[in-house]
PDB file of C-alpha atoms in Angstrom:
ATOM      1  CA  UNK A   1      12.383  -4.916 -14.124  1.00 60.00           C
ATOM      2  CA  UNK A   2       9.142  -5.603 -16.244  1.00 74.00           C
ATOM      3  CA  UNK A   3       6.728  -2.880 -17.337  1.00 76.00           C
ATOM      4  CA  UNK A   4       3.870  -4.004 -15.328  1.00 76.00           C
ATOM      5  CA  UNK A   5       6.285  -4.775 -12.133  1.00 80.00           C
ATOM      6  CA  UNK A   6       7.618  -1.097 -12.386  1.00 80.00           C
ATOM      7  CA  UNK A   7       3.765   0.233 -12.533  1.00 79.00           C
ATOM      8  CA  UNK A   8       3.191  -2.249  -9.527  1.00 81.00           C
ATOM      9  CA  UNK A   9       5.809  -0.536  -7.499  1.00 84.00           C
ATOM     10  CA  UNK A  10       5.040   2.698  -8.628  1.00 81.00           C
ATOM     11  CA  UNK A  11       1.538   2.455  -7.793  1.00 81.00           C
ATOM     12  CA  UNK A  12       2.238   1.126  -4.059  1.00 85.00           C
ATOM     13  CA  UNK A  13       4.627   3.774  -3.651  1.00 85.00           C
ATOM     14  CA  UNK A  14       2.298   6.658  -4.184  1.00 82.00           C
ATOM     15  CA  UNK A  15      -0.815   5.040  -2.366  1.00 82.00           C
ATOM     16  CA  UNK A  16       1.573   4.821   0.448  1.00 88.00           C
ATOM     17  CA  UNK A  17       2.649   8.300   0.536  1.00 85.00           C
ATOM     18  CA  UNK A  18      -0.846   9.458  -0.183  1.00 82.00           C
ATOM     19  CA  UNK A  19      -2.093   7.391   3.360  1.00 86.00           C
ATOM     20  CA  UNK A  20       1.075   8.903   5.065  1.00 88.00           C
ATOM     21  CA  UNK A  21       0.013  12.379   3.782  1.00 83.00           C
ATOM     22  CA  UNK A  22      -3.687  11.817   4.721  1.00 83.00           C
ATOM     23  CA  UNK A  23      -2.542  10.933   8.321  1.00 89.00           C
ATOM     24  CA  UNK A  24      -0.037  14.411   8.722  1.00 89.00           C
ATOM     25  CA  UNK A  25      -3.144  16.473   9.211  1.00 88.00           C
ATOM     26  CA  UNK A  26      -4.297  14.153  12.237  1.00 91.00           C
ATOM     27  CA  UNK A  27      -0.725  14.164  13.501  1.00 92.00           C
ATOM     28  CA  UNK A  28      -0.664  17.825  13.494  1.00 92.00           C
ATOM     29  CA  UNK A  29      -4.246  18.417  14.987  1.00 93.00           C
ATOM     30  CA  UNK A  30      -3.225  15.707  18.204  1.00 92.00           C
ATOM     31  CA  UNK A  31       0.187  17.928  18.027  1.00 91.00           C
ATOM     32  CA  UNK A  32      -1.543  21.416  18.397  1.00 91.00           C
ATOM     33  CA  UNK A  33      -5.009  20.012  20.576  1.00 90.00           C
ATOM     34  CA  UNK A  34      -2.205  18.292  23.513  1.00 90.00           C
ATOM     35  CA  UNK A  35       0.560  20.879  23.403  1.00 88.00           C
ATOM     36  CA  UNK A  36      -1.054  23.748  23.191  1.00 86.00           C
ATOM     37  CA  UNK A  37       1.533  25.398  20.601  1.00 87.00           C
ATOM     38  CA  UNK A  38       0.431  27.599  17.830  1.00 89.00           C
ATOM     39  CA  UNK A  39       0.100  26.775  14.157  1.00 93.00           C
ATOM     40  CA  UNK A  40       2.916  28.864  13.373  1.00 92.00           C
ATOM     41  CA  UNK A  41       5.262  27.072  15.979  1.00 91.00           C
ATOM     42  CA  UNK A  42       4.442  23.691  14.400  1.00 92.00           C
ATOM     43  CA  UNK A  43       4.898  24.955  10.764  1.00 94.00           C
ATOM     44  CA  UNK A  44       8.084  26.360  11.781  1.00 93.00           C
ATOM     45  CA  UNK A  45       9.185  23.116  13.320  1.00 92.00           C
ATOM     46  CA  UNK A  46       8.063  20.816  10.384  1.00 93.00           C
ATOM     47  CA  UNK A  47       9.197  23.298   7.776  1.00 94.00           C
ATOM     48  CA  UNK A  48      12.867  23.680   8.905  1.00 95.00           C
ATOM     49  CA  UNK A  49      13.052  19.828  10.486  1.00 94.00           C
ATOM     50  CA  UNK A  50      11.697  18.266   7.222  1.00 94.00           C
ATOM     51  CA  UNK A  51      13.323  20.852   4.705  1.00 95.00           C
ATOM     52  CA  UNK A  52      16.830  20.078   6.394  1.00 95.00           C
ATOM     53  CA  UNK A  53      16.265  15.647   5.510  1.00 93.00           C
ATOM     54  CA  UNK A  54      15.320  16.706   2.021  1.00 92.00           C
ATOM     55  CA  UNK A  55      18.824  18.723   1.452  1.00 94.00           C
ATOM     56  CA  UNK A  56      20.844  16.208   3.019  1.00 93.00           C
ATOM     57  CA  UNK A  57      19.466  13.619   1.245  1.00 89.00           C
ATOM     58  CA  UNK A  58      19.941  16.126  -1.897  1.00 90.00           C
ATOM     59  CA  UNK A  59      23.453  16.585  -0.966  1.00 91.00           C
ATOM     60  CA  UNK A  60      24.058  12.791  -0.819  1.00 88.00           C
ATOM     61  CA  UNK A  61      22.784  11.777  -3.686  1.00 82.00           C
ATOM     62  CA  UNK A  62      23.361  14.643  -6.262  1.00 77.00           C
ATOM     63  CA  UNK A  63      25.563  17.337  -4.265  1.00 77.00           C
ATOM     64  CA  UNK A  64      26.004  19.475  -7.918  1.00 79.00           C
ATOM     65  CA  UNK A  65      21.853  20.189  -8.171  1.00 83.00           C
ATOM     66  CA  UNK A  66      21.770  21.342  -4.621  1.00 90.00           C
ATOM     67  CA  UNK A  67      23.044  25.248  -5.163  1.00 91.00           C
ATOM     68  CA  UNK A  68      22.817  25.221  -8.954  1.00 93.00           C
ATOM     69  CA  UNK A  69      19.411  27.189  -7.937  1.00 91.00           C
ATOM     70  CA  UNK A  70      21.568  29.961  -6.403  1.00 93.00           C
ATOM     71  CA  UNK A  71      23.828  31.140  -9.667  1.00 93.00           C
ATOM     72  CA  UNK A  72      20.610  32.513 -11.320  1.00 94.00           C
ATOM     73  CA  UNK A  73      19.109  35.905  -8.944  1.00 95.00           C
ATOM     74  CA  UNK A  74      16.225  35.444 -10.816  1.00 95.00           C
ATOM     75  CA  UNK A  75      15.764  31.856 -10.070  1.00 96.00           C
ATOM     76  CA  UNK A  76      16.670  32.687  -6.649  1.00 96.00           C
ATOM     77  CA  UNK A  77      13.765  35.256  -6.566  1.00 97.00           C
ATOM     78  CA  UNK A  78      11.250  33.152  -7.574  1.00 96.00           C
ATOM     79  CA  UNK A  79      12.177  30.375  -5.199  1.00 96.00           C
ATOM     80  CA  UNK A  80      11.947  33.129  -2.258  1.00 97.00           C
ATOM     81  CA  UNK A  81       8.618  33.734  -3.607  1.00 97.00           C
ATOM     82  CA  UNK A  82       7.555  30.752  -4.020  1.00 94.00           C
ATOM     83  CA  UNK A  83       8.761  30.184  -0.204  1.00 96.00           C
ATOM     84  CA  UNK A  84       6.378  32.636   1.154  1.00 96.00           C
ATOM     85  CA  UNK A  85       3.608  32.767  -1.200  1.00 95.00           C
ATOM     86  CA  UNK A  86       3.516  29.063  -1.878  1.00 91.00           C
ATOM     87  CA  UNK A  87       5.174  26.395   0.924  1.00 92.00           C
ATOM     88  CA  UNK A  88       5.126  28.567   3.707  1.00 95.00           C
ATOM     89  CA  UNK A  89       1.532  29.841   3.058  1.00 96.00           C
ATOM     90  CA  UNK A  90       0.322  26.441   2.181  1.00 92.00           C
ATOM     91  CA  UNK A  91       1.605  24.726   5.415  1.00 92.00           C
ATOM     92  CA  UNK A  92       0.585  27.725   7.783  1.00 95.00           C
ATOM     93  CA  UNK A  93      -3.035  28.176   6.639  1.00 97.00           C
ATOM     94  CA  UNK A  94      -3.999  24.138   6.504  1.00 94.00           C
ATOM     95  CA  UNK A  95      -2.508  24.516  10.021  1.00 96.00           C
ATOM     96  CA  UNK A  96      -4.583  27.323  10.981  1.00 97.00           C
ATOM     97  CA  UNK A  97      -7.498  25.419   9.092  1.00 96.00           C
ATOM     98  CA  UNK A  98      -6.877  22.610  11.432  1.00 95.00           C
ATOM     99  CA  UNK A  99      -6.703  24.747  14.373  1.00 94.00           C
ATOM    100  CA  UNK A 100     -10.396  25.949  13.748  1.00 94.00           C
ATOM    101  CA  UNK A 101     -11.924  23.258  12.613  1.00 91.00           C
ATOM    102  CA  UNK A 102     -10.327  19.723  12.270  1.00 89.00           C
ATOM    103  CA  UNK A 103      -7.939  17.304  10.076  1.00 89.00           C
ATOM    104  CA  UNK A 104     -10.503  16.435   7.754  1.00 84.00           C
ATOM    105  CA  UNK A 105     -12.525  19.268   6.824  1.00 87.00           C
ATOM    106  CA  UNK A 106      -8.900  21.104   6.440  1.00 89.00           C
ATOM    107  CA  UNK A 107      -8.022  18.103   4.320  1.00 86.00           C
ATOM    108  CA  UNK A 108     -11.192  17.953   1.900  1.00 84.00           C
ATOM    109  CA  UNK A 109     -11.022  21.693   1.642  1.00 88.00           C
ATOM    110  CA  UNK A 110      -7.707  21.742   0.436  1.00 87.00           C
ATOM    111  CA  UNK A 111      -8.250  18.905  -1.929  1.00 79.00           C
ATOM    112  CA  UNK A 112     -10.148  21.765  -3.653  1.00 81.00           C
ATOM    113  CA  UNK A 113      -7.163  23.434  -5.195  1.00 81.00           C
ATOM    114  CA  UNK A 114      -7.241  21.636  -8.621  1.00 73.00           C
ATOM    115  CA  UNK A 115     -10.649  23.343  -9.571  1.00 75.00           C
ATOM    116  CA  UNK A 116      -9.073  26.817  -8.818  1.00 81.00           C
ATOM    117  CA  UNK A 117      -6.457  25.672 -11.131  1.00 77.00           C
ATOM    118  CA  UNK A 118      -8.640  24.283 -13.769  1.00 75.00           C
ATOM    119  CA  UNK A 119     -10.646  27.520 -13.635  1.00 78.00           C
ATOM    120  CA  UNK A 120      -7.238  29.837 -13.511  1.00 80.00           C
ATOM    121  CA  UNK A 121      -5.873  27.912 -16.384  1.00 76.00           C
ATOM    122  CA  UNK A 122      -8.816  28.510 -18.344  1.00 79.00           C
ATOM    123  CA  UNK A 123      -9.332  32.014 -17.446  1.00 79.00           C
ATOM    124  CA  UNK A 124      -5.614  32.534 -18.643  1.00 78.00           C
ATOM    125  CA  UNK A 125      -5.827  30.928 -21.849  1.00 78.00           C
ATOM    126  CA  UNK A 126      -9.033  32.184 -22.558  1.00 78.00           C
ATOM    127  CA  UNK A 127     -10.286  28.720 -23.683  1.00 79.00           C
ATOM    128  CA  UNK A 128     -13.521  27.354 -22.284  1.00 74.00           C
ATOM    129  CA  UNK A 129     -13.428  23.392 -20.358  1.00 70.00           C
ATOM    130  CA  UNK A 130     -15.503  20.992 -21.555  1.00 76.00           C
ATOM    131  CA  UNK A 131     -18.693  19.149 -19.670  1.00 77.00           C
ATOM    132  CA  UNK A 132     -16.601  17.180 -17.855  1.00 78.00           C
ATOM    133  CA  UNK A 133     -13.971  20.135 -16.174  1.00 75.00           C
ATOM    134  CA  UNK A 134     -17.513  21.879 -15.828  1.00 79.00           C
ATOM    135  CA  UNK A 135     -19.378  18.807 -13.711  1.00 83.00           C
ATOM    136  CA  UNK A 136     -16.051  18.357 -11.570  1.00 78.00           C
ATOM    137  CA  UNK A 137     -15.784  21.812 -10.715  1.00 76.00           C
ATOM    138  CA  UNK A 138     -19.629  21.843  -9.888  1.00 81.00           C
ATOM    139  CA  UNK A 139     -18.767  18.528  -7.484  1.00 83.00           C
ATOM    140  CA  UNK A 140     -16.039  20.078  -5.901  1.00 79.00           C
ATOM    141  CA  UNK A 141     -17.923  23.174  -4.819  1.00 79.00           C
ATOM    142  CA  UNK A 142     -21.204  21.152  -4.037  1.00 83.00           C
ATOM    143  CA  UNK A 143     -18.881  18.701  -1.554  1.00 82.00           C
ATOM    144  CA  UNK A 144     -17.307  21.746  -0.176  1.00 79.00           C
ATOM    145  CA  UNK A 145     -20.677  22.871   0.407  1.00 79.00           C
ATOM    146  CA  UNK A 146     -22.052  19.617   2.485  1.00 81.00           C
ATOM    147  CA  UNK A 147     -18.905  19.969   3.904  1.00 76.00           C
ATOM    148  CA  UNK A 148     -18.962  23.007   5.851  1.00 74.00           C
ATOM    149  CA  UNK A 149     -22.927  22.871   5.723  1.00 76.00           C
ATOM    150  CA  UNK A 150     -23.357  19.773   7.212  1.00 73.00           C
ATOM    151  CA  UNK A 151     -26.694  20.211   4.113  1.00 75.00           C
ATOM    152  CA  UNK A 152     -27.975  22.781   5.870  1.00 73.00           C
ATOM    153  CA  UNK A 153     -28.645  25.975   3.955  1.00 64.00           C
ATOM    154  CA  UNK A 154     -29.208  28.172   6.678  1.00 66.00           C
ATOM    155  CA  UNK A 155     -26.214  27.087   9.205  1.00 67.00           C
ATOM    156  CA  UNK A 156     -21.845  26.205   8.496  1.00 69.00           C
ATOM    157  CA  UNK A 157     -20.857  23.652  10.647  1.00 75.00           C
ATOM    158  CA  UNK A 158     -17.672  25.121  10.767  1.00 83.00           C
ATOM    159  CA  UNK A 159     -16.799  28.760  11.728  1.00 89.00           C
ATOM    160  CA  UNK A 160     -16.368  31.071   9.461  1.00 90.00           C
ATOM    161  CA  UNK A 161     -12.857  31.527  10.528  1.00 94.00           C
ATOM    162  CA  UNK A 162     -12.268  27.596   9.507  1.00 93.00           C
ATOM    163  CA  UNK A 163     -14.463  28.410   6.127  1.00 91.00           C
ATOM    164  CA  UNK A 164     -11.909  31.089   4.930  1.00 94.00           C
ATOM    165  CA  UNK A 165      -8.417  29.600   6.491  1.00 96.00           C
ATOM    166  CA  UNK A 166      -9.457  26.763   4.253  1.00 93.00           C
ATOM    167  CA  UNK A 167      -9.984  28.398   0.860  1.00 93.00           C
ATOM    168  CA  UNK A 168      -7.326  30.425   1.555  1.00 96.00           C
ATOM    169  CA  UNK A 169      -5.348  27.007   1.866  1.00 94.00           C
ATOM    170  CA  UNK A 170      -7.050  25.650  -1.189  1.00 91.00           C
ATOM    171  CA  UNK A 171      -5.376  28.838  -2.910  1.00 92.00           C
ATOM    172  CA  UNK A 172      -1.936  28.604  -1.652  1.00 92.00           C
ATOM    173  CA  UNK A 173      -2.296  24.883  -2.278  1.00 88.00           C
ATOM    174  CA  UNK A 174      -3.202  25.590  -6.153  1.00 86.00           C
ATOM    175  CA  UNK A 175      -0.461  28.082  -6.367  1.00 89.00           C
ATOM    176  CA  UNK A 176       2.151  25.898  -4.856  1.00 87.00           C
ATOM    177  CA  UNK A 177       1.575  23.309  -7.279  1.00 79.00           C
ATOM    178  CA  UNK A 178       2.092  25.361 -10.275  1.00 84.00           C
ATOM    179  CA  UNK A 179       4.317  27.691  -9.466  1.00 88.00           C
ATOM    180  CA  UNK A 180       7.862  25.922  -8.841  1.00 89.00           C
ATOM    181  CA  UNK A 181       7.148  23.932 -12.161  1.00 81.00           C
ATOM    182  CA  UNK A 182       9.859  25.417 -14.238  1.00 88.00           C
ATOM    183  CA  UNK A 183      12.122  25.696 -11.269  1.00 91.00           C
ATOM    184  CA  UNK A 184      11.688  21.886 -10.805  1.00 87.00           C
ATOM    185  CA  UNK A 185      11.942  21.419 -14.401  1.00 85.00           C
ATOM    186  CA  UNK A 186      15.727  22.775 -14.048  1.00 91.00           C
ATOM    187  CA  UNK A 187      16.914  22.159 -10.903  1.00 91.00           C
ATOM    188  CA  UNK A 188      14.939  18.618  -9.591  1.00 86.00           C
ATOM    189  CA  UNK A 189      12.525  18.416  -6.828  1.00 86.00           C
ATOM    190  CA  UNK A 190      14.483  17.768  -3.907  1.00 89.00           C
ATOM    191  CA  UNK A 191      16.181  20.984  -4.075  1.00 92.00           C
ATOM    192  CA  UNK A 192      13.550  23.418  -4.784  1.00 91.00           C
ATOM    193  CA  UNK A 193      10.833  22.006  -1.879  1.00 90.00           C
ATOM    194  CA  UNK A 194      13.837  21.119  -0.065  1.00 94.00           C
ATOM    195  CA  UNK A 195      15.079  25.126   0.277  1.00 96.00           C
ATOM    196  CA  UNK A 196      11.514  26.458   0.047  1.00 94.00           C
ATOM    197  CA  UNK A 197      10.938  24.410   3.140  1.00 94.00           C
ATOM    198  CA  UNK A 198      13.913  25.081   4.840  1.00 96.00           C
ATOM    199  CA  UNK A 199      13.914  28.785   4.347  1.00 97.00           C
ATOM    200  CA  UNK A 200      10.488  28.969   5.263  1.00 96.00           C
ATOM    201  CA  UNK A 201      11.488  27.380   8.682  1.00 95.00           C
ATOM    202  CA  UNK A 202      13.876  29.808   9.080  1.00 95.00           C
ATOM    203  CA  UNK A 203      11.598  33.169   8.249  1.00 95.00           C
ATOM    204  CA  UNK A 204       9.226  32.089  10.755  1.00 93.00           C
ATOM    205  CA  UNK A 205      11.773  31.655  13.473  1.00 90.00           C
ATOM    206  CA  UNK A 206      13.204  35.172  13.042  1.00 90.00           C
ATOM    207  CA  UNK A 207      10.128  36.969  12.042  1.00 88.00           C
ATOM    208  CA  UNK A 208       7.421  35.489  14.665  1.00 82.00           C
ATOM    209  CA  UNK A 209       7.230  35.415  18.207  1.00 75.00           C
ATOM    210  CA  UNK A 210       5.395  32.843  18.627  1.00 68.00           C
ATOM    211  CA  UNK A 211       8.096  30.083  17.554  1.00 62.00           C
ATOM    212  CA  UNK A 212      10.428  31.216  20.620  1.00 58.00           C
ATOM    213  CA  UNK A 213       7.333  30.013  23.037  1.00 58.00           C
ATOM    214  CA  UNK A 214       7.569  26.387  22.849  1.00 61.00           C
ATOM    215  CA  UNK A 215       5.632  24.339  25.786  1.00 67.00           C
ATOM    216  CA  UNK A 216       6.802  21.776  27.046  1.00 76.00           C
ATOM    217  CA  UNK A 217       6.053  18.435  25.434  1.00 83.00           C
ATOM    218  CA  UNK A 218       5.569  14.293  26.487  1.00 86.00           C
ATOM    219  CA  UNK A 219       6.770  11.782  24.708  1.00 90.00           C
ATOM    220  CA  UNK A 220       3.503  10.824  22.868  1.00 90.00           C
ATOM    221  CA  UNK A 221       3.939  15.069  21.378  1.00 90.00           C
ATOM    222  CA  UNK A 222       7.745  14.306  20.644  1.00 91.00           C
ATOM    223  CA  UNK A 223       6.773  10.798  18.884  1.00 92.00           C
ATOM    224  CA  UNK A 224       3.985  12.613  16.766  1.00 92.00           C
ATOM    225  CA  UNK A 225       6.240  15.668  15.675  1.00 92.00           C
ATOM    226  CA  UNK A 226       8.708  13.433  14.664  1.00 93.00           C
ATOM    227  CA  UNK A 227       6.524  11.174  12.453  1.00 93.00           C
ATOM    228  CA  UNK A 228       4.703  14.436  11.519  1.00 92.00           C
ATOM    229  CA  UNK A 229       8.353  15.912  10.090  1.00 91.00           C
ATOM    230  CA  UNK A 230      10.279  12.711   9.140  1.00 90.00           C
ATOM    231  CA  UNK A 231       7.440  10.381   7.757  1.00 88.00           C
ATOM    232  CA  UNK A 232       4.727  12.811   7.113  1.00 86.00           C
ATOM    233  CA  UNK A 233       6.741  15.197   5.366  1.00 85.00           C
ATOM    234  CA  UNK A 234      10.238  13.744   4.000  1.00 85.00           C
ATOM    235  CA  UNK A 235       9.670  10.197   3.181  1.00 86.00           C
ATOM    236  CA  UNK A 236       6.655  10.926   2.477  1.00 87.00           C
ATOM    237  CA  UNK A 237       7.503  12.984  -0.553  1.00 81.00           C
ATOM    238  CA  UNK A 238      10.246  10.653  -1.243  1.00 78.00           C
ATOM    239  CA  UNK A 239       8.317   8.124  -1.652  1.00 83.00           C
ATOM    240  CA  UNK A 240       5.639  10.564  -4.382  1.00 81.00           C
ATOM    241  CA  UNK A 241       8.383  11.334  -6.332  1.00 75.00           C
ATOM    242  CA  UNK A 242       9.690   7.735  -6.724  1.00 77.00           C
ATOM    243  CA  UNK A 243       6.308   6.296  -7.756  1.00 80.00           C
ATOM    244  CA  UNK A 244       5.405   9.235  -9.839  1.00 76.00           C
ATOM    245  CA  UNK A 245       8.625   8.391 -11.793  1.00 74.00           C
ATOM    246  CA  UNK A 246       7.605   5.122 -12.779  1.00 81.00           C
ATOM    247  CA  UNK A 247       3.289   5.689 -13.044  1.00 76.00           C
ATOM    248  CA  UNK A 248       3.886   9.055 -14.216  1.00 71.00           C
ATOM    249  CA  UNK A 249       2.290  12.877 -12.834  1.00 64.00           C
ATOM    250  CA  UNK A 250      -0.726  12.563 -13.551  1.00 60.00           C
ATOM    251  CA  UNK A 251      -1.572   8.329 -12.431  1.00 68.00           C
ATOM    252  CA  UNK A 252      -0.194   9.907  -9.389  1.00 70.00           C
ATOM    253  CA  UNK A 253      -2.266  12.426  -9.067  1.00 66.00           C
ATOM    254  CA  UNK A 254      -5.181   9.806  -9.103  1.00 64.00           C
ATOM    255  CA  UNK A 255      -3.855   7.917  -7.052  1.00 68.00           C
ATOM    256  CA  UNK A 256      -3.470  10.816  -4.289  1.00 71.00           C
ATOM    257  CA  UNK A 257      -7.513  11.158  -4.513  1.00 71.00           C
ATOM    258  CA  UNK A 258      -7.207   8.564  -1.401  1.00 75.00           C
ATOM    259  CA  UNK A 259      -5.572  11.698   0.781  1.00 78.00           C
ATOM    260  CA  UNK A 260      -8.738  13.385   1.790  1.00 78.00           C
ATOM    261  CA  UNK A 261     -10.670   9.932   2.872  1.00 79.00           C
ATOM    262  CA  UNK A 262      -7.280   8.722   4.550  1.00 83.00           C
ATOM    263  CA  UNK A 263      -7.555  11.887   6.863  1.00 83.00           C
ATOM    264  CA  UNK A 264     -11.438  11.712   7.416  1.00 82.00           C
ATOM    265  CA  UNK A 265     -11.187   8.049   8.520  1.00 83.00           C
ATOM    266  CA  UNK A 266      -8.404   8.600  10.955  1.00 86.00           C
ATOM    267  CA  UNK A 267      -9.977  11.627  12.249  1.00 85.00           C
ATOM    268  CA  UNK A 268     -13.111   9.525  13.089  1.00 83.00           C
ATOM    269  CA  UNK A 269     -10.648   6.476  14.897  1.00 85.00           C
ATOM    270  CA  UNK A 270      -8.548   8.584  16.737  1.00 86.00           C
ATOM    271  CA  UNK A 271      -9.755  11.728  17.246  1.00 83.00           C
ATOM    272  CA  UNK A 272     -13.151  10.969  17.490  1.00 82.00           C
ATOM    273  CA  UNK A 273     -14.781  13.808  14.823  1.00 82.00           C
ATOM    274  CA  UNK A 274     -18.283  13.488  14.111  1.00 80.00           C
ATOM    275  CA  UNK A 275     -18.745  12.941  10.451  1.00 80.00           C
ATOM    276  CA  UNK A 276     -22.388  12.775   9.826  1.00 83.00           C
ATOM    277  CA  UNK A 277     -23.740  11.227   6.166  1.00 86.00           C
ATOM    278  CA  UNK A 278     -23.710  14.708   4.457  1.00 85.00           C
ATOM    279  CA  UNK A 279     -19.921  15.154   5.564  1.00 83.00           C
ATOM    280  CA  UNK A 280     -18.937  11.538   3.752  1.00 87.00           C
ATOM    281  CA  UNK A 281     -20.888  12.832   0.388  1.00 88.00           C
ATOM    282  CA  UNK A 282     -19.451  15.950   0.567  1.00 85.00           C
ATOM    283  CA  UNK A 283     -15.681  14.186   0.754  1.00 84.00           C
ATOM    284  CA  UNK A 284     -16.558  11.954  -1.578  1.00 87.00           C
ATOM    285  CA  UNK A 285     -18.106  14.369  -4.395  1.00 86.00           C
ATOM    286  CA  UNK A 286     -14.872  16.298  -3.724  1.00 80.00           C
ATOM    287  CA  UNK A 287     -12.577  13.297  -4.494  1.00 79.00           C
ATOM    288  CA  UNK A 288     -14.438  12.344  -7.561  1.00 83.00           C
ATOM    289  CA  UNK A 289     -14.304  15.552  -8.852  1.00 78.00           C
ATOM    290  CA  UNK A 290     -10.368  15.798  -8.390  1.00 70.00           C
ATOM    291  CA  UNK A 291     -10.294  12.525 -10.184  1.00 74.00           C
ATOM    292  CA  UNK A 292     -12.410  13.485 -12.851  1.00 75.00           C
ATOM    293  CA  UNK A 293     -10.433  16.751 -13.602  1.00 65.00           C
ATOM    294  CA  UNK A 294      -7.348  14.453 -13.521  1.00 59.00           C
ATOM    295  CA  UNK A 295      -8.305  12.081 -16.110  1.00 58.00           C
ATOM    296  CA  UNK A 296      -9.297  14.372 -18.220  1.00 52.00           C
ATOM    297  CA  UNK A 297      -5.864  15.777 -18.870  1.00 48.00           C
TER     298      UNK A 297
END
């Protein structure tokens, strides 16, 4: 296959996975708004659902990397911590995010997790980022800020609760990227997200209450959680890591910068959300700053 075929297929592969992830967050609103179950239920359900595809597909295709994670302890630590602190928390609280406010402002507010890195990473190394790290944090935090503000400076236009669920999601989100990197480094991809989501599934059934109270559900909620857990969530990822292969981390990255818009637009269609001209600057200044930080690496 040619060079510029490869980067074709690559490319497609990641834009599609980035519209499939934009959508989950619409899924999972409908899923929560018509059912009436809570965050944690659907976490739960998507966690251990989609975290049991990515090991059997891991067993299929490379059976050896599946439990090589589990002869270290100290690998096997820091895979249960990155279980709670990271894929658990990141899934639960852009649930909860959703649950206050809606798909897209959960989205766009998540999207801001590669400033906190940026800013972490230079607070660690003690070295200072250049104009262009500096404008795109300032445009992530000024679209967050239309965001939630509708441009008013007196009023949010979400609730408070919805304003800190969604940092608190931008957090987990920035710590769940970095994180698993050496883990994924050793073991492959499929393995570590595939346990961390699995296991996470399984905490939240034995340590909530909440999971054990499931309502009952129509077809159109059955349809959703399944394209939530099998299409939103494994073959979704899938389909990342197999164009980020071939375009490489951080062209895929880029690429992803389509997430955030993906979920406002669908939001608007199908759900009907208001988003007013200050909400559409504010996603867009937040996009442009994620791509901004992303070139410049």
């Amino acid at each position: 296959m040619s060079e510029a075929r490869l980067h074709r297929d690559g490319t497609i592969s990641v834009v599609i996975a980035a519209t499939l992830w934009g959508s989950t967050g619409v899924s999972a609103q409908y899923l929560l708004e018509t059912t009436h179950s809570s965050p944690v239920t659907v976490t739960m359900l998507r966690m251990g659902l989609a975290g049991s595809l990515l090991l059997v597909s891991g067993a299929l295709r490379e059976r050896g990397k599946l439990l090589a994670v589990f002869t270290s302890l100290r690998d096997v630590l820091s895979l249960l911590f990155f279980t709670v602190v990271g894929a658990t928390a990141v899934q639960l609280t852009f649930l909860f995010t959703v649950a206050a406010s809606d798909a897209a402002t959960a989205t766009v507010l998540q999207f801001t997790s590669p400033a906190i890195v940026m800013v972490a990473s230079c607070l660690l190394t003690r070295r200072m980022p250049g104009w262009r790290m500096i404008l795109a944090v300032c445009l992530a935090i000024a679209g967050a800020f239309l965001l939630v503000t509708h441009g008013s400076f007196t009023a949010l236009r979400i609730s408070r609760t919805a304003l800190i669920w969604g940092l608190i999601s931008a957090l987990a989100a920035a710590f769940y990227v970095t994180w698993p990197v050496s883990l994924i480094r050793r073991y492959g991809a499929i393995p570590v997200v595939g346990w961390s989501l699995f296991t996470g599934g399984v905490l939240l059934f034995i340590l909530s209450p909440d999971v054990r109270v499931i309502h009952p559900w129509g077809l159109p909620a059955i349809l959703s959680a399944g394209y939530l857990i099998v299409v939103g969530t494994a073959v979704t990822f899938c389909l990342y890591l197999s164009g980020a292969r071939k375009i490489g981390s951080v062209r895929a990255s880029a690429v992803c910068c389509i997430e955030p818009l993906v979920s406002a637009v669908l939001s608007v269609l199908l759900l009907h959300i208001v988003f007013g001209p200050a909400d559409w600057a504010g996603t867009l200044m937040v996009l442009l700053a994620v791509a901004m930080m992303t070139g410049s690496d």
